XYZ file of C-alpha atoms in Angstrom:
662
model
C -67.116 196.820 -95.618
C -70.602 196.829 -97.114
C -70.659 193.013 -97.207
C -69.448 192.789 -93.600
C -72.133 195.295 -92.536
C -74.792 193.250 -94.299
C -73.675 190.046 -92.541
C -73.581 191.864 -89.160
C -77.111 193.198 -89.756
C -78.401 189.716 -90.695
C -76.905 188.291 -87.502
C -78.518 191.044 -85.419
C -81.888 190.405 -87.073
C -81.558 186.655 -86.471
C -80.701 187.205 -82.803
C -83.369 189.865 -82.462
C -86.095 187.487 -83.582
C -85.337 185.035 -80.786
C -87.886 185.082 -78.046
C -86.880 186.036 -74.521
C -85.153 183.135 -72.742
C -84.622 181.065 -75.929
C -81.141 182.358 -76.776
C -79.205 179.508 -75.140
C -81.684 176.877 -76.338
C -81.403 178.096 -79.936
C -77.591 177.992 -79.930
C -77.461 174.484 -78.465
C -80.119 173.315 -80.945
C -77.954 174.591 -83.817
C -74.931 172.777 -82.378
C -76.881 169.546 -81.834
C -78.093 169.646 -85.445
C -74.579 170.330 -86.734
C -75.476 173.850 -87.918
C -72.243 175.347 -86.629
C -72.158 178.354 -88.966
C -75.604 179.422 -87.720
C -74.458 178.922 -84.126
C -71.403 181.119 -84.785
C -73.660 183.820 -86.266
C -75.663 183.842 -83.020
C -72.603 183.730 -80.747
C -70.611 186.551 -82.356
C -72.949 189.375 -81.159
C -72.728 187.992 -77.610
C -68.925 187.942 -77.878
C -68.943 191.520 -79.206
C -71.001 192.594 -76.196
C -68.813 190.738 -73.722
C -65.439 189.568 -75.062
C -64.562 187.903 -71.729
C -67.607 185.629 -71.742
C -66.362 182.101 -71.063
C -69.508 180.509 -72.520
C -69.331 182.512 -75.757
C -65.605 181.911 -76.287
C -65.846 178.206 -75.421
C -68.767 177.599 -77.795
C -67.191 179.722 -80.543
C -63.940 177.738 -80.263
C -65.877 174.465 -80.444
C -67.919 175.573 -83.480
C -64.876 176.923 -85.334
C -63.080 173.617 -84.715
C -66.072 171.679 -86.042
C -66.149 173.615 -89.342
C -62.391 173.263 -89.793
C -61.461 176.888 -89.059
C -58.646 175.861 -86.729
C -56.918 179.258 -86.706
C -60.065 180.931 -85.304
C -60.545 178.038 -82.861
C -56.967 178.473 -81.609
C -57.619 182.210 -81.169
C -60.692 181.499 -78.997
C -58.936 178.902 -76.845
C -55.897 181.166 -76.526
C -58.119 183.862 -75.034
C -59.743 181.330 -72.690
C -56.312 180.284 -71.377
C -55.504 183.916 -70.592
C -58.861 184.499 -68.896
C -59.302 181.146 -67.143
C -55.846 179.534 -66.711
C -57.161 177.152 -64.062
C -59.153 175.179 -66.706
C -56.582 172.764 -68.151
C -58.860 171.390 -70.876
C -58.596 174.697 -72.780
C -54.832 174.198 -73.035
C -55.455 170.802 -74.657
C -57.970 172.289 -77.126
C -55.590 175.180 -77.855
C -52.732 172.789 -78.644
C -55.019 170.614 -80.810
C -56.195 173.643 -82.799
C -52.596 174.781 -83.369
C -51.643 171.281 -84.515
C -54.555 171.158 -86.964
C -53.514 174.548 -88.372
C -49.943 173.204 -88.943
C -48.372 175.391 -86.234
C -46.480 172.421 -84.860
C -43.829 174.217 -82.804
C -46.449 176.367 -81.053
C -48.693 173.299 -80.548
C -45.886 171.328 -78.884
C -45.015 174.300 -76.675
C -48.678 174.647 -75.640
C -48.929 170.937 -74.806
C -46.100 171.272 -72.249
C -48.190 173.799 -70.264
C -50.759 171.117 -69.306
C -49.921 170.099 -65.732
C -52.929 168.061 -64.638
C -52.213 164.293 -64.357
C -55.807 163.682 -65.514
C -54.795 164.768 -69.030
C -51.454 162.949 -69.168
C -52.651 160.275 -71.631
C -54.254 162.874 -73.905
C -51.140 165.049 -73.868
C -48.892 162.126 -74.840
C -51.203 161.209 -77.745
C -51.323 164.832 -78.855
C -47.534 165.163 -78.724
C -47.206 161.925 -80.715
C -49.553 163.358 -83.362
C -47.498 166.574 -83.557
C -44.248 164.607 -83.952
C -45.929 162.449 -86.628
C -47.047 165.515 -88.600
C -43.488 166.866 -88.402
C -42.180 163.546 -89.854
C -40.272 162.899 -86.627
C -41.093 159.176 -86.649
C -38.705 158.215 -83.870
C -40.099 160.926 -81.601
C -43.674 159.909 -82.426
C -42.887 156.239 -81.796
C -41.357 156.975 -78.390
C -44.540 158.894 -77.440
C -46.883 156.136 -78.666
C -44.944 153.517 -76.708
C -45.708 155.469 -73.515
C -49.459 154.881 -74.060
C -51.352 151.904 -72.650
C -50.810 148.795 -74.775
C -54.466 147.757 -74.429
C -55.681 151.107 -75.786
C -57.081 150.639 -79.356
C -55.675 154.067 -80.244
C -52.189 152.710 -79.591
C -52.679 149.995 -82.222
C -54.005 152.587 -84.683
C -51.100 154.964 -84.006
C -48.524 152.191 -84.395
C -50.210 151.292 -87.690
C -49.848 154.888 -88.911
C -46.135 154.829 -88.060
C -45.711 151.535 -89.939
C -47.340 153.116 -93.007
C -44.761 155.926 -92.894
C -42.061 153.235 -92.734
C -43.667 151.511 -95.778
C -44.380 148.338 -93.781
C -47.900 148.129 -95.152
C -48.718 144.499 -94.378
C -47.858 144.961 -90.681
C -49.747 148.270 -90.587
C -52.846 146.589 -92.029
C -52.791 144.036 -89.190
C -52.574 146.829 -86.595
C -55.573 148.671 -88.082
C -57.571 145.439 -88.267
C -56.771 144.698 -84.620
C -57.914 148.200 -83.624
C -61.175 147.728 -85.540
C -61.804 144.380 -83.835
C -61.675 146.169 -80.475
C -63.399 149.473 -81.337
C -65.889 148.109 -83.863
C -66.359 149.422 -87.405
C -65.050 152.957 -87.862
C -64.779 154.670 -91.277
C -61.299 156.067 -90.623
C -59.929 152.665 -89.621
C -61.495 151.146 -92.726
C -59.859 153.910 -94.789
C -56.478 153.162 -93.202
C -56.861 149.496 -94.158
C -57.851 150.500 -97.708
C -54.780 152.750 -97.922
C -52.496 149.860 -96.965
C -54.041 147.674 -99.682
C -53.588 150.550 -102.161
C -49.874 150.818 -101.368
C -49.561 147.032 -101.751
C -51.368 147.342 -105.134
C -54.222 145.155 -103.851
C -56.786 147.415 -105.509
C -59.760 145.049 -105.247
C -59.432 144.836 -101.454
C -58.909 148.596 -101.216
C -62.050 149.265 -103.282
C -64.056 146.887 -101.081
C -63.192 148.908 -97.964
C -63.892 152.154 -99.824
C -67.311 150.835 -100.912
C -68.140 150.049 -97.247
C -67.251 153.613 -96.204
C -69.334 155.155 -98.999
C -72.324 152.871 -98.386
C -72.319 153.673 -94.655
C -71.965 157.411 -95.362
C -74.887 157.460 -97.809
C -77.102 155.397 -95.494
C -76.449 157.362 -92.306
C -75.966 160.853 -93.751
C -78.152 161.456 -96.833
C -77.824 165.196 -96.130
C -74.213 165.043 -97.417
C -75.545 164.722 -101.018
C -73.122 162.018 -102.175
C -73.160 161.643 -105.983
C -75.492 164.602 -106.595
C -72.896 166.633 -108.520
C -72.166 163.749 -110.890
C -75.891 163.497 -111.630
C -75.908 167.201 -112.537
C -78.120 168.205 -109.606
C -77.406 171.679 -108.262
C -76.784 171.314 -104.517
C -75.389 173.659 -101.887
C -72.062 173.122 -100.170
C -72.124 170.845 -97.123
C -69.072 172.620 -95.690
C -66.225 171.055 -93.710
C -68.291 169.827 -90.790
C -67.081 167.333 -88.207
C -69.819 165.002 -89.474
C -68.171 164.996 -92.892
C -64.801 164.354 -91.275
C -66.135 161.427 -89.184
C -67.613 159.689 -92.247
C -64.172 159.624 -93.993
C -66.053 160.147 -97.279
C -63.631 162.752 -98.611
C -60.638 160.482 -97.945
C -62.455 157.466 -99.439
C -63.395 159.235 -102.683
C -59.878 160.648 -103.057
C -58.403 157.170 -102.641
C -60.933 155.738 -105.108
C -59.936 158.434 -107.631
C -56.256 157.540 -107.137
C -56.963 153.828 -107.759
C -58.983 154.529 -110.913
C -56.198 156.831 -112.103
C -53.596 154.099 -111.552
C -55.820 151.668 -113.491
C -55.953 154.198 -116.399
C -59.707 154.647 -115.910
C -59.530 158.444 -116.092
C -63.281 158.957 -116.434
C -63.830 156.866 -113.308
C -61.226 158.951 -111.464
C -62.957 162.205 -112.410
C -66.339 160.742 -111.428
C -65.007 159.728 -107.992
C -64.041 163.347 -107.347
C -67.459 164.698 -108.364
C -69.231 161.984 -106.321
C -67.853 163.269 -103.014
C -70.024 165.587 -100.886
C -70.212 169.015 -102.567
C -68.067 171.850 -101.239
C -67.115 175.218 -102.681
C -63.578 175.537 -104.046
C -62.336 177.614 -101.101
C -63.543 174.837 -98.732
C -61.657 172.032 -100.479
C -58.858 170.271 -98.622
C -55.375 170.166 -100.134
C -55.573 166.517 -101.271
C -58.854 167.033 -103.146
C -57.542 170.217 -104.766
C -54.367 168.374 -105.837
C -56.339 165.471 -107.307
C -58.725 167.797 -109.147
C -55.759 169.573 -110.723
C -54.081 166.316 -111.740
C -57.107 164.474 -113.099
C -58.523 167.398 -115.081
C -55.175 168.496 -116.524
C -56.057 167.493 -120.092
C -59.333 169.438 -120.133
C -58.337 172.384 -117.891
C -54.531 172.736 -117.830
C -54.482 176.415 -116.877
C -56.685 175.837 -113.815
C -54.622 172.745 -112.962
C -51.343 174.681 -112.924
C -52.923 177.446 -110.826
C -54.125 174.929 -108.217
C -50.759 173.171 -107.971
C -48.898 176.500 -107.723
C -51.291 177.579 -104.963
C -50.831 174.310 -103.067
C -47.060 174.638 -103.173
C -47.369 177.760 -101.006
C -49.524 176.051 -98.341
C -48.354 174.415 -95.118
C -50.485 171.301 -95.754
C -49.222 170.819 -99.313
C -49.382 167.083 -100.244
C -45.803 165.792 -100.694
C -46.562 164.688 -104.287
C -47.433 168.255 -105.376
C -43.858 169.427 -105.975
C -42.852 166.486 -108.165
C -46.136 166.461 -110.097
C -45.950 170.192 -110.830
C -42.405 169.804 -112.176
C -43.343 166.781 -114.297
C -46.313 168.655 -115.769
C -44.148 171.689 -116.556
C -41.755 169.378 -118.398
C -44.616 167.592 -120.187
C -45.940 170.933 -121.486
C -42.354 172.053 -122.301
C -42.250 174.866 -119.725
C -38.629 174.114 -118.869
C -37.797 177.596 -117.567
C -40.721 177.494 -115.132
C -39.614 174.046 -113.933
C -36.083 175.334 -113.330
C -37.427 178.387 -111.449
C -39.670 176.259 -109.196
C -36.771 173.929 -108.360
C -34.537 176.913 -107.524
C -37.218 178.565 -105.360
C -38.007 175.375 -103.407
C -34.619 173.825 -102.728
C -35.900 172.614 -99.325
C -38.406 170.399 -101.149
C -35.839 168.917 -103.541
C -34.201 167.160 -100.560
C -37.477 165.301 -99.922
C -37.863 164.171 -103.551
C -37.053 160.725 -104.856
C -33.373 161.098 -105.914
C -34.098 159.416 -109.247
C -36.911 161.882 -109.988
C -34.681 164.840 -109.100
C -31.867 163.604 -111.365
C -34.320 162.900 -114.194
C -35.855 166.398 -114.035
C -32.426 167.998 -113.749
C -31.260 166.173 -116.892
C -34.425 167.178 -118.783
C -33.787 170.850 -117.962
C -30.093 170.567 -118.942
C -31.163 169.004 -122.262
C -32.514 172.362 -123.456
C -29.035 173.876 -123.474
C -26.802 170.830 -123.849
C -28.334 167.620 -125.324
C -24.957 165.838 -125.145
C -24.571 166.495 -121.409
C -28.205 165.491 -120.847
C -27.640 162.196 -122.705
C -24.621 161.483 -120.504
C -26.666 162.131 -117.357
C -29.541 159.988 -118.593
C -27.037 157.230 -119.360
C -25.689 157.339 -115.786
C -29.223 157.160 -114.359
C -30.174 154.352 -116.775
C -27.115 152.287 -115.772
C -28.091 152.533 -112.104
C -31.663 151.524 -112.947
C -30.522 148.496 -114.959
C -28.190 147.385 -112.144
C -31.107 147.606 -109.718
C -33.392 145.689 -112.108
C -30.834 142.881 -112.431
C -30.509 142.745 -108.646
C -34.295 142.455 -108.192
C -34.502 139.823 -110.970
C -32.002 137.730 -109.028
C -34.107 138.155 -105.856
C -37.236 136.961 -107.717
C -35.412 133.849 -108.924
C -34.112 133.075 -105.423
C -37.580 133.496 -103.890
C -39.069 131.148 -106.505
C -36.409 128.546 -105.754
C -37.321 128.806 -102.053
C -41.073 128.533 -102.905
C -41.743 131.714 -100.922
C -44.862 133.091 -102.655
C -45.167 136.215 -100.485
C -41.542 137.130 -101.097
C -42.026 136.526 -104.842
C -45.009 138.893 -104.931
C -43.093 141.548 -103.029
C -40.045 141.232 -105.296
C -42.182 141.323 -108.462
C -43.897 144.504 -107.218
C -40.477 146.030 -106.553
C -39.387 145.061 -110.081
C -42.481 146.670 -111.621
C -41.905 149.885 -109.653
C -38.228 149.969 -110.654
C -39.163 149.389 -114.305
C -41.675 152.256 -114.226
C -38.855 154.520 -113.036
C -36.506 153.266 -115.763
C -38.872 153.646 -118.738
C -39.100 157.509 -118.634
C -35.289 157.768 -118.488
C -34.971 155.443 -121.482
C -37.580 157.407 -123.455
C -35.880 160.717 -122.623
C -32.608 159.313 -123.955
C -34.292 158.109 -127.123
C -36.075 161.437 -127.657
C -32.757 163.297 -127.932
C -31.958 161.339 -131.115
C -35.609 161.201 -132.236
C -35.657 165.006 -132.362
C -32.570 164.817 -134.593
C -34.390 162.231 -136.822
C -31.547 159.806 -136.093
C -33.866 156.791 -135.951
C -31.055 154.231 -136.215
C -29.591 155.492 -132.945
C -33.024 155.440 -131.300
C -33.401 151.797 -132.338
C -29.982 150.969 -130.847
C -30.992 152.547 -127.520
C -34.190 150.464 -127.454
C -32.317 147.272 -128.338
C -30.006 147.788 -125.333
C -33.068 147.751 -123.044
C -34.816 144.698 -124.525
C -33.679 142.535 -121.577
C -35.993 144.439 -119.220
C -38.625 146.123 -121.352
C -39.661 143.587 -123.985
C -43.035 143.056 -122.248
C -43.732 146.724 -121.501
C -46.492 148.239 -123.673
C -44.911 151.719 -123.927
C -41.586 150.236 -124.974
C -43.170 148.028 -127.656
C -45.216 150.921 -128.996
C -42.211 153.227 -129.291
C -40.096 150.510 -130.917
C -42.882 150.091 -133.481
C -42.893 153.843 -134.163
C -39.124 154.055 -134.684
C -39.141 151.052 -137.044
C -42.021 152.614 -138.985
C -40.197 155.937 -139.348
C -37.163 154.283 -140.957
C -39.341 153.499 -144.018
C -37.501 150.254 -144.783
C -38.575 148.230 -141.768
C -42.343 148.067 -142.192
C -42.385 144.281 -141.749
C -40.584 144.576 -138.390
C -42.960 147.403 -137.389
C -45.949 145.129 -138.103
C -44.466 142.609 -135.632
C -44.794 145.215 -132.850
C -48.018 146.957 -133.944
C -50.042 143.768 -134.516
C -49.931 142.430 -130.902
C -51.061 145.845 -129.595
C -54.043 145.897 -131.964
C -54.979 142.229 -131.458
C -54.902 142.690 -127.688
C -57.778 145.182 -128.022
C -59.374 143.769 -131.190
C -62.819 143.428 -129.589
C -62.698 147.109 -128.628
C -60.533 148.405 -131.437
C -61.496 152.056 -130.961
C -59.652 151.995 -127.633
C -56.422 151.736 -129.658
C -54.813 155.023 -130.677
C -55.851 156.062 -134.197
C -52.238 156.664 -135.233
C -51.303 153.077 -134.269
C -54.097 151.727 -136.487
C -53.082 154.110 -139.284
C -49.399 153.130 -139.106
C -50.311 149.433 -139.125
C -52.486 149.933 -142.230
C -49.677 151.816 -143.995
C -47.218 149.070 -143.026
C -49.576 146.458 -144.511
C -49.860 148.456 -147.727
C -46.099 148.983 -148.003
C -45.515 145.226 -147.611
C -48.254 144.372 -150.190
C -50.650 143.022 -147.546
C -53.589 145.026 -148.856
C -56.211 142.485 -147.747
C -55.081 142.752 -144.115
C -55.265 146.544 -144.353
C -58.791 146.390 -145.795
C -59.925 143.918 -143.092
C -58.634 146.223 -140.380
C -60.345 149.246 -141.926
C -63.641 147.340 -142.227
C -63.377 146.394 -138.541
C -62.824 150.051 -137.577
C -65.723 151.186 -139.787
C -68.052 148.591 -138.249
C -67.229 149.664 -134.691
C -67.592 153.348 -135.575
C -71.056 152.659 -137.023
C -72.045 150.754 -133.881
C -70.841 153.587 -131.661
C -72.651 156.068 -133.884
C -75.951 154.269 -133.172
C -75.279 154.291 -129.420
C -74.166 157.937 -129.271
C -75.111 159.869 -132.437
C -73.580 163.147 -131.176
C -70.126 161.711 -130.513
C -67.352 162.466 -133.000
C -65.113 159.491 -133.845
C -61.997 160.083 -135.931
C -60.267 156.675 -136.116
C -61.193 155.635 -139.681
C -60.828 159.214 -140.867
C -57.258 159.437 -139.499
C -56.352 156.047 -141.007
C -57.477 157.274 -144.441
C -55.751 160.622 -143.920
C -52.439 158.926 -143.100
C -52.779 156.685 -146.173
C -53.562 159.769 -148.276
C -50.541 161.530 -146.764
C -48.386 158.529 -147.704
C -49.410 158.806 -151.374
C -48.812 162.568 -151.324
C -45.352 162.009 -149.834
C -44.613 159.567 -152.661
C -45.614 162.231 -155.234
C -49.041 160.804 -156.172
C -50.941 163.938 -155.126
C -54.058 163.290 -157.210
C -54.830 159.982 -155.501
C -53.597 161.147 -152.091
C -55.569 164.421 -152.037
C -58.708 162.683 -153.316
C -58.449 160.142 -150.483
C -57.963 162.942 -147.947
C -61.080 164.762 -149.202
C -63.208 161.588 -149.133
C -62.050 160.710 -145.611
C -63.361 164.027 -144.222
C -66.993 163.365 -145.174
C -69.347 164.176 -143.488
C -67.588 167.376 -142.436
C -69.849 167.973 -139.435
C -68.554 164.762 -137.795
C -65.050 164.338 -139.188
C -63.630 167.855 -139.075
C -61.582 168.213 -135.885
C -58.225 169.499 -134.660
C -56.360 166.228 -135.377
C -57.982 165.500 -138.737
C -57.424 169.067 -139.947
C -53.749 168.776 -138.947
C -53.228 165.857 -141.358
C -55.399 167.311 -144.128
C -53.766 170.768 -144.252
C -50.271 169.241 -144.495
C -51.281 167.483 -147.698
C -52.751 170.672 -149.160
C -49.672 172.709 -148.238
C -47.466 170.025 -149.812
C -49.599 170.203 -152.985
C -49.333 174.017 -153.128
C -45.540 173.910 -152.603
C -45.035 171.415 -155.432
C -47.366 173.333 -157.747
C -45.511 176.590 -157.003
C -42.198 174.901 -157.885
C -43.748 173.459 -161.091
C -42.726 169.976 -159.968
C -46.145 168.377 -160.603
C -49.222 168.751 -162.805
C -52.715 168.211 -161.385
C -55.953 167.925 -163.356
C -58.427 170.814 -163.083
C -61.155 168.561 -161.717
C -58.934 167.673 -158.742
C -58.107 171.345 -158.139
C -61.818 172.222 -158.187
C -62.438 169.415 -155.666
C -59.715 170.968 -153.480
C -61.356 174.407 -153.619
C -64.740 172.879 -152.781
C -63.225 170.966 -149.834
C -61.608 174.122 -148.434
C -64.921 175.987 -148.736
C -66.631 173.226 -146.765
C -63.840 173.355 -144.160
C -64.347 177.124 -143.942
C -68.079 176.614 -143.401
C -67.900 173.831 -140.790
C -64.690 174.918 -139.049
C -65.847 178.099 -137.314
C -65.817 176.491 -133.865
C -62.995 173.997 -134.469
C -59.627 175.012 -133.030
C -56.623 174.117 -135.157
C -54.029 174.005 -132.349
C -53.948 173.602 -128.580
C -53.613 176.931 -126.819
C -50.685 177.107 -124.352
C -52.118 176.927 -120.814
C -49.684 179.425 -119.260
C -49.106 181.925 -122.072
C -51.681 184.721 -122.097
C -49.741 186.531 -124.850
C -49.882 183.494 -127.140
C -53.623 183.096 -126.515
C -54.185 186.777 -127.383
C -52.063 186.403 -130.510
C -54.110 183.398 -131.658
C -57.448 185.082 -130.946
C -59.607 184.913 -134.053
C -56.916 182.983 -135.957
C -56.992 179.683 -134.120
C -59.840 178.183 -136.153
C -60.065 175.848 -139.113
C -62.127 178.541 -140.891
C -59.245 181.042 -140.741
C -56.632 178.549 -141.969
C -58.925 177.133 -144.679
C -59.353 180.646 -146.100
C -55.596 181.196 -146.139
C -54.923 177.855 -147.864
C -57.695 178.495 -150.404
C -56.180 181.929 -151.156
C -52.745 180.372 -151.693
C -54.164 177.649 -153.948
C -56.067 180.188 -156.061
C -52.946 182.343 -156.312
C -50.679 179.462 -157.359
C -53.138 177.979 -159.849
C -54.394 181.366 -161.091
C -57.982 180.077 -160.880
C-alpha cells in the first residue's frame, strides 16, 4: 500500500508540474518518443477522474499494448466496447489483446462481433492467427486462403503454416517472396533464419541473424545491445513495440540455440547476455527457457525454478516439458520426474513418443532394472529398424544422383541416430552399474553397424574396454583417434580421456608414448598459463593422479602416493574438487591397508603425507569437495561447513595419525 501510494503521489506531482494546456501535448510527446510507461503514468489520473473518458481509455489501451501488458490492454478495450459499441475498431483491438494474452477462445468470440465489411480482411487474418496459436493448422489454413493472394501477408502466413508442417524449404521460399514485395523486415529475415536453422544450414541462419542485429544496433542504439556482456550497468529497455519490431530478442535466442547445437556453450551464453537488457520479470518465455537451459551447469537451482515456473504459464515453449524431465533424470531426481509426468498428462500426448518411452523406462529402472532393460530393448529395436530403412533411402537417392534427397535423408539419419544413442547408453548403464563390463561391451558391439563413427559411442567403448583391465591395447585403439583429432588443442579433450590413454600406454609398456603425451599436455598448460595466469588447469594433474591411483591399486603405495603428492603442486593452482576426489581416494586406500596391517610404509613417506594434508587444509578453505544437490535444501544444510577440502583433509589427517600412532 505504501509503495502504491508513493507511485500515485509521483504521478500526481508529474501531472501537477505540467503547464496549463500542455497536458495533451505532453502525453502525445511521450507516445511519439516511445516512453509508454511515462504516458501511462500521466493518463491514469485522468482515468481516475473520469473512467468513461474515451481518449484516456483508448490511449491507455494503446500504451499497455505497446509495453506488452496485453491483459490491461484488453481490459481498456473491453470497457471501450461497452461505452462506445458503434466504434468497430475497438472490437478488433480487444480481440488482438485477448489473443496476445493467450485467451484464444475469448479472442475468437470477440472477433465474431465485428460486423463492418471494412474490417473483414483484418478479422480473417486475426482469426487465422488465433487458429495458428491453438495449433489448429487446418482451420488457420482455411482462413489464410480466404485472404487476397497478392497480399504479402498471405505469403508470410502460408510460410508460417509450412514451418508448422516441417516443410522448411517451401516455407523459406514463401518468406523470401514476401520480403521481395515488402522490402527488408527483421521478422521476415528471422523467419528465413529459422527455416535454415531447422534445415541445419547454420551458416545461412547466422547470416540472417547478423543482418537483424546489425540493423537493430544501427537504428536503435538506445536498446543497449551487447552492454551487459561488456559488464556495463544499464537500465531495462522494457518490452516496447520498438524492441518487438527489431526482432532482436528472437534473433539472439536463435543465435544462442545455434551456438548450443554447435557445442559452443560460451557463445550461447554470450548471445543471451548480448540481447537488449530487461529485468527478469520482463523476460519472455523463450528467453527464460534458454537462460535456464544454458546456465544449468553453473546455476542448476535457478534453472529448475525457471523451468518449473514456465510449465505453469500459458505461453510455455513446447520444449520446456521434455527438457525439464530430461534434466531431472540427468540429476537423478527420478521421483520429481515421475510426479511432473503424472501432473501434466495433457503434455505427454504432445511429446515425441520415443522421448516419452525413454523417460518412462528410465523411471521404471529405479524399481525394476530388468523391466527397464526390456523396454529399452524394444525402443532400440524400433530405432535400428528405422535406421536401416533410412540407410536404404540414402543408397537409393545416391543411385538416382538426387543430391537434395541425399542431404535430406542423411539429415534424417543423423536425427534418428541421435535419438538411438541415449537409449543404447541407458541400456549399457544398467550393466555398467553392476560392473558387468563384458555385457556392456556386447551391447556396444551389437550397435557397431550404426554407431561406429559416433564420438560418444567410441568414447564409451573405450571406457568399457579400459575398465576390463585386460584390454588396454583395444582401449588405445579407441582413445587415440579422439586425442589425435584434437591434438593441436589437446586441453579441449577431457582430462580423464588423456589419463586413461596414458595408463593404457603404461600397461602395454609404451612408456615413451605416455611421456610424449604428458609433455604435450604440460607444454599447452604452460602456454595457457602465460595467456591467463589466474586460470586453473587440471589436465596434467589429473593424468598424474590417475597414474598414482593405478600404482596404489596395484599395492605400490609408496610410489603411487608420492606421485599424487607431486602432482598437486603448486596447491594454489592444482587443488580443486576433481583433483581432491582422486587424491583422497589414494589416502583412504593407504589408511585402510595400514589399519589392516597389509602394507608397510617408510616414515619419510608418512611424514610427506601429513605435510600434504596440512597444505590441503591450508589451501582448501574455499574449495568444495562435492557438488551440492540443486533441489535439496536439507542436504545443503547438512553439508554446511563440511563441504570443503579443509574439513576432509583434517579428518583424513586425524585418521592417518591415529592409525600410524604418530
